[in-house]
Amino acid sequence: MDNTPLSVLYVDDETSLLDIGKIFLERFKTIRVETAPSAHDALENLTTTSYDAIISDYQMPGMDGIELLKEVRIRYGDIPFILFTGRGREEVVIQAINHGADFYL
């Protein structure tokens, strides 16, 4: 059995949430989390590092989570992608699913 931790990229423009999310997820010793404060930074990270999954906020300045999801699907294929938002709106859920999000919170 492989004991290598899962590598997760967590994207959110709210840095306090990045810190809390990283601490929470890394409690499970089987997950290693890298963070990015913007979708643009996430795309830059993806050029040099491969991840087992991406967790992204929806509402971010510059490029939102749906736009990030689209770019990830075009450039990197089927990396598992979880999109979340504090404001659940039906049209966002539909867009997320239509563009290949694996899970929406």
Coordinates of N, CA and C in Angstrom, one line a residue:
M1 N 0.8 -1.2 0.0 CA 0.0 0.0 0.0 C 0.9 1.2 0.0
D2 N 0.5 2.2 -0.8 CA 1.3 3.5 -0.9 C 0.9 4.4 0.2
N3 N 1.9 4.8 1.0 CA 1.7 5.8 2.1 C 1.9 7.2 1.7
T4 N 2.1 7.5 0.4 CA 2.2 8.9 0.0 C 1.0 9.7 0.2
P5 N 1.1 10.8 0.9 CA -0.1 11.6 1.1 C -0.7 12.2 -0.2
L6 N -2.0 12.4 -0.2 CA -2.7 13.0 -1.3 C -2.2 14.4 -1.4
S7 N -2.0 14.9 -2.6 CA -1.5 16.3 -2.7 C -2.7 17.1 -3.2
V8 N -3.1 18.1 -2.4 CA -4.3 18.9 -2.7 C -3.9 20.4 -2.9
L9 N -4.4 21.0 -3.9 CA -4.3 22.5 -4.1 C -5.6 23.1 -3.6
Y10 N -5.5 24.0 -2.6 CA -6.6 24.7 -2.1 C -6.5 26.2 -2.5
V11 N -7.6 26.7 -3.2 CA -7.6 28.0 -3.7 C -8.7 28.9 -3.1
D12 N -8.3 30.0 -2.5 CA -9.3 30.9 -2.0 C -8.6 32.3 -1.8
D13 N -9.3 33.3 -2.1 CA -8.8 34.7 -1.9 C -8.8 35.1 -0.5
E14 N -9.5 34.5 0.4 CA -9.5 34.8 1.8 C -8.4 34.0 2.5
T15 N -7.3 34.7 2.8 CA -6.1 33.9 3.3 C -6.4 33.3 4.7
S16 N -7.3 33.9 5.5 CA -7.5 33.3 6.8 C -8.2 31.9 6.6
L17 N -9.1 31.8 5.6 CA -9.7 30.5 5.3 C -8.7 29.5 4.7
L18 N -7.7 30.0 3.9 CA -6.7 29.1 3.4 C -5.9 28.5 4.6
D19 N -5.6 29.3 5.6 CA -4.8 28.8 6.7 C -5.6 27.8 7.5
I20 N -6.9 28.1 7.8 CA -7.8 27.2 8.6 C -8.0 25.9 7.8
G21 N -8.3 26.0 6.5 CA -8.5 24.9 5.7 C -7.3 23.9 5.6
K22 N -6.1 24.5 5.5 CA -4.9 23.8 5.4 C -4.7 23.0 6.7
I23 N -4.8 23.7 7.8 CA -4.7 23.1 9.2 C -5.7 21.9 9.3
F24 N -6.9 22.2 9.0 CA -8.0 21.2 9.1 C -7.7 19.9 8.3
L25 N -7.4 20.1 7.0 CA -7.1 19.0 6.1 C -5.9 18.2 6.4
E26 N -4.8 18.9 6.9 CA -3.6 18.2 7.2 C -3.6 17.5 8.5
R27 N -4.7 17.6 9.3 CA -4.8 16.8 10.5 C -4.9 15.3 10.1
F28 N -5.4 15.1 8.9 CA -5.5 13.7 8.4 C -4.2 13.2 7.8
K29 N -3.2 13.2 8.3 CA -1.8 12.9 7.9 C -1.7 12.3 6.5
T30 N -2.9 12.0 5.9 CA -2.8 11.4 4.5 C -3.1 12.5 3.5
I31 N -3.1 13.7 3.9 CA -3.3 14.8 2.9 C -2.3 15.9 3.1
R32 N -1.6 16.3 2.0 CA -0.7 17.4 2.0 C -1.3 18.6 1.2
V33 N -1.4 19.7 1.8 CA -2.1 20.9 1.2 C -1.2 22.0 0.8
E34 N -1.3 22.4 -0.4 CA -0.6 23.7 -0.9 C -1.7 24.7 -1.1
T35 N -1.5 25.9 -0.9 CA -2.5 26.9 -1.0 C -2.2 27.9 -2.1
A36 N -3.2 28.6 -2.6 CA -3.0 29.6 -3.6 C -4.1 30.7 -3.3
P37 N -3.7 32.0 -3.2 CA -4.7 33.0 -2.9 C -5.5 33.5 -4.1
S38 N -5.2 33.0 -5.3 CA -6.0 33.4 -6.5 C -6.0 32.3 -7.5
A39 N -6.9 32.3 -8.4 CA -7.0 31.4 -9.5 C -5.7 31.5 -10.4
H40 N -5.2 32.7 -10.6 CA -4.0 32.9 -11.4 C -2.8 32.2 -10.7
D41 N -2.7 32.4 -9.4 CA -1.6 31.7 -8.7 C -1.8 30.2 -8.7
A42 N -3.0 29.7 -8.7 CA -3.2 28.3 -8.8 C -2.7 27.7 -10.1
L43 N -3.1 28.4 -11.2 CA -2.6 28.0 -12.5 C -1.1 28.0 -12.6
E44 N -0.5 29.0 -12.0 CA 1.0 29.0 -12.0 C 1.5 27.8 -11.2
N45 N 1.0 27.5 -10.1 CA 1.4 26.3 -9.3 C 1.3 25.1 -10.1
L46 N 0.2 25.0 -10.9 CA 0.0 23.8 -11.7 C 1.0 23.6 -12.8
T47 N 1.7 24.6 -13.2 CA 2.7 24.4 -14.2 C 4.0 23.7 -13.7
T48 N 4.1 23.7 -12.4 CA 5.3 23.1 -11.8 C 5.1 21.9 -10.9
T49 N 3.8 21.8 -10.4 CA 3.5 20.8 -9.5 C 2.2 20.0 -9.9
S50 N 2.2 18.7 -9.7 CA 0.9 18.0 -10.0 C 0.2 17.7 -8.7
Y51 N -1.1 17.7 -8.8 CA -1.9 17.6 -7.6 C -2.9 16.4 -7.8
D52 N -3.3 15.8 -6.7 CA -4.3 14.7 -6.8 C -5.7 15.3 -6.8
A53 N -5.9 16.5 -6.3 CA -7.2 17.2 -6.3 C -7.0 18.7 -6.1
I54 N -8.1 19.4 -6.5 CA -8.1 20.9 -6.4 C -9.4 21.2 -5.6
I55 N -9.3 22.0 -4.6 CA -10.5 22.6 -3.9 C -10.4 24.1 -4.1
S56 N -11.5 24.6 -4.6 CA -11.5 26.0 -5.0 C -12.8 26.7 -4.5
D57 N -12.6 28.0 -4.0 CA -13.7 28.9 -3.8 C -14.3 29.3 -5.1
Y58 N -15.6 29.6 -5.2 CA -16.2 30.1 -6.4 C -15.9 31.6 -6.6
Q59 N -16.2 32.4 -5.6 CA -16.2 33.8 -5.8 C -14.8 34.4 -5.4
M60 N -14.0 34.7 -6.4 CA -12.7 35.3 -6.2 C -12.5 36.4 -7.3
P61 N -11.8 37.5 -6.9 CA -11.6 38.5 -7.9 C -10.7 38.1 -9.0
G62 N -10.8 38.7 -10.2 CA -10.0 38.4 -11.3 C -10.5 37.2 -12.1
M63 N -10.4 36.1 -11.5 CA -10.9 34.8 -12.2 C -11.6 34.0 -11.1
D64 N -12.9 33.7 -11.4 CA -13.7 33.0 -10.4 C -13.4 31.5 -10.5
G65 N -14.0 30.7 -9.6 CA -13.8 29.3 -9.5 C -14.2 28.5 -10.8
I66 N -15.3 29.0 -11.4 CA -15.8 28.3 -12.7 C -14.7 28.6 -13.8
E67 N -14.2 29.8 -13.9 CA -13.2 30.0 -14.9 C -11.9 29.2 -14.6
L68 N -11.6 29.1 -13.4 CA -10.4 28.2 -13.0 C -10.7 26.8 -13.4
L69 N -11.9 26.3 -13.1 CA -12.3 24.9 -13.5 C -12.2 24.7 -15.0
K70 N -12.6 25.7 -15.8 CA -12.6 25.5 -17.2 C -11.1 25.4 -17.7
E71 N -10.2 26.3 -17.1 CA -8.8 26.3 -17.5 C -8.2 25.0 -17.1
V72 N -8.5 24.5 -15.9 CA -7.9 23.2 -15.4 C -8.3 22.1 -16.4
R73 N -9.6 22.0 -16.7 CA -10.1 21.0 -17.6 C -9.4 21.0 -19.0
I74 N -9.2 22.3 -19.5 CA -8.5 22.4 -20.8 C -7.0 22.0 -20.7
R75 N -6.4 22.5 -19.7 CA -4.9 22.3 -19.6 C -4.5 20.9 -19.0
Y76 N -5.3 20.5 -18.0 CA -4.8 19.3 -17.2 C -5.8 18.2 -17.1
G77 N -6.9 18.3 -17.8 CA -7.8 17.1 -17.9 C -8.6 16.9 -16.7
D78 N -8.6 15.7 -16.2 CA -9.6 15.3 -15.2 C -9.1 15.3 -13.7
I79 N -8.3 16.3 -13.3 CA -7.9 16.3 -11.9 C -9.2 16.5 -11.1
P80 N -9.5 15.7 -10.1 CA -10.7 15.9 -9.3 C -10.8 17.4 -8.8
F81 N -11.9 18.0 -9.0 CA -12.1 19.4 -8.7 C -13.4 19.6 -7.8
I82 N -13.2 20.2 -6.6 CA -14.3 20.5 -5.7 C -14.4 22.0 -5.7
L83 N -15.6 22.5 -6.0 CA -15.9 23.9 -6.0 C -16.9 24.2 -4.8
F84 N -16.6 25.3 -4.0 CA -17.5 25.6 -2.9 C -17.7 27.1 -2.9
T85 N -18.8 27.5 -2.3 CA -19.2 28.9 -2.2 C -20.0 29.1 -0.9
G86 N -19.9 30.2 -0.3 CA -20.7 30.6 0.8 C -22.1 31.0 0.4
R87 N -22.3 31.2 -0.8 CA -23.6 31.6 -1.3 C -24.1 30.6 -2.4
G88 N -24.9 29.7 -2.0 CA -25.4 28.7 -3.0 C -26.4 29.3 -3.9
R89 N -26.0 29.3 -5.2 CA -27.0 29.7 -6.2 C -27.1 28.6 -7.3
E90 N -28.3 28.4 -7.7 CA -28.6 27.3 -8.6 C -27.8 27.4 -9.9
E91 N -27.7 28.6 -10.4 CA -27.0 28.8 -11.7 C -25.5 28.4 -11.6
V92 N -24.9 28.7 -10.4 CA -23.5 28.4 -10.2 C -23.3 26.8 -10.1
V93 N -24.3 26.2 -9.4 CA -24.2 24.7 -9.4 C -24.3 24.1 -10.8
I94 N -25.2 24.6 -11.6 CA -25.4 24.1 -13.0 C -24.1 24.4 -13.8
Q95 N -23.5 25.6 -13.7 CA -22.3 25.8 -14.4 C -21.2 24.9 -13.9
A96 N -21.1 24.7 -12.6 CA -20.0 23.9 -12.1 C -20.1 22.4 -12.6
I97 N -21.3 21.9 -12.6 CA -21.5 20.5 -13.1 C -21.3 20.5 -14.6
N98 N -21.8 21.5 -15.3 CA -21.6 21.5 -16.8 C -20.2 21.6 -17.2
H99 N -19.3 22.2 -16.4 CA -17.9 22.3 -16.8 C -17.0 21.3 -16.1
G100 N -17.7 20.3 -15.5 CA -16.9 19.1 -15.0 C -16.5 19.1 -13.6
A101 N -17.1 19.9 -12.7 CA -16.7 19.8 -11.3 C -17.1 18.5 -10.8
D102 N -16.3 17.9 -9.9 CA -16.6 16.6 -9.4 C -17.5 16.7 -8.2
F103 N -17.5 17.8 -7.5 CA -18.3 18.0 -6.3 C -18.5 19.5 -6.1
Y104 N -19.7 19.8 -5.6 CA -20.0 21.2 -5.3 C -20.5 21.4 -3.9
L105 N -20.0 22.3 -3.1 CA -20.5 22.5 -1.7 C -21.0 23.9 -1.6

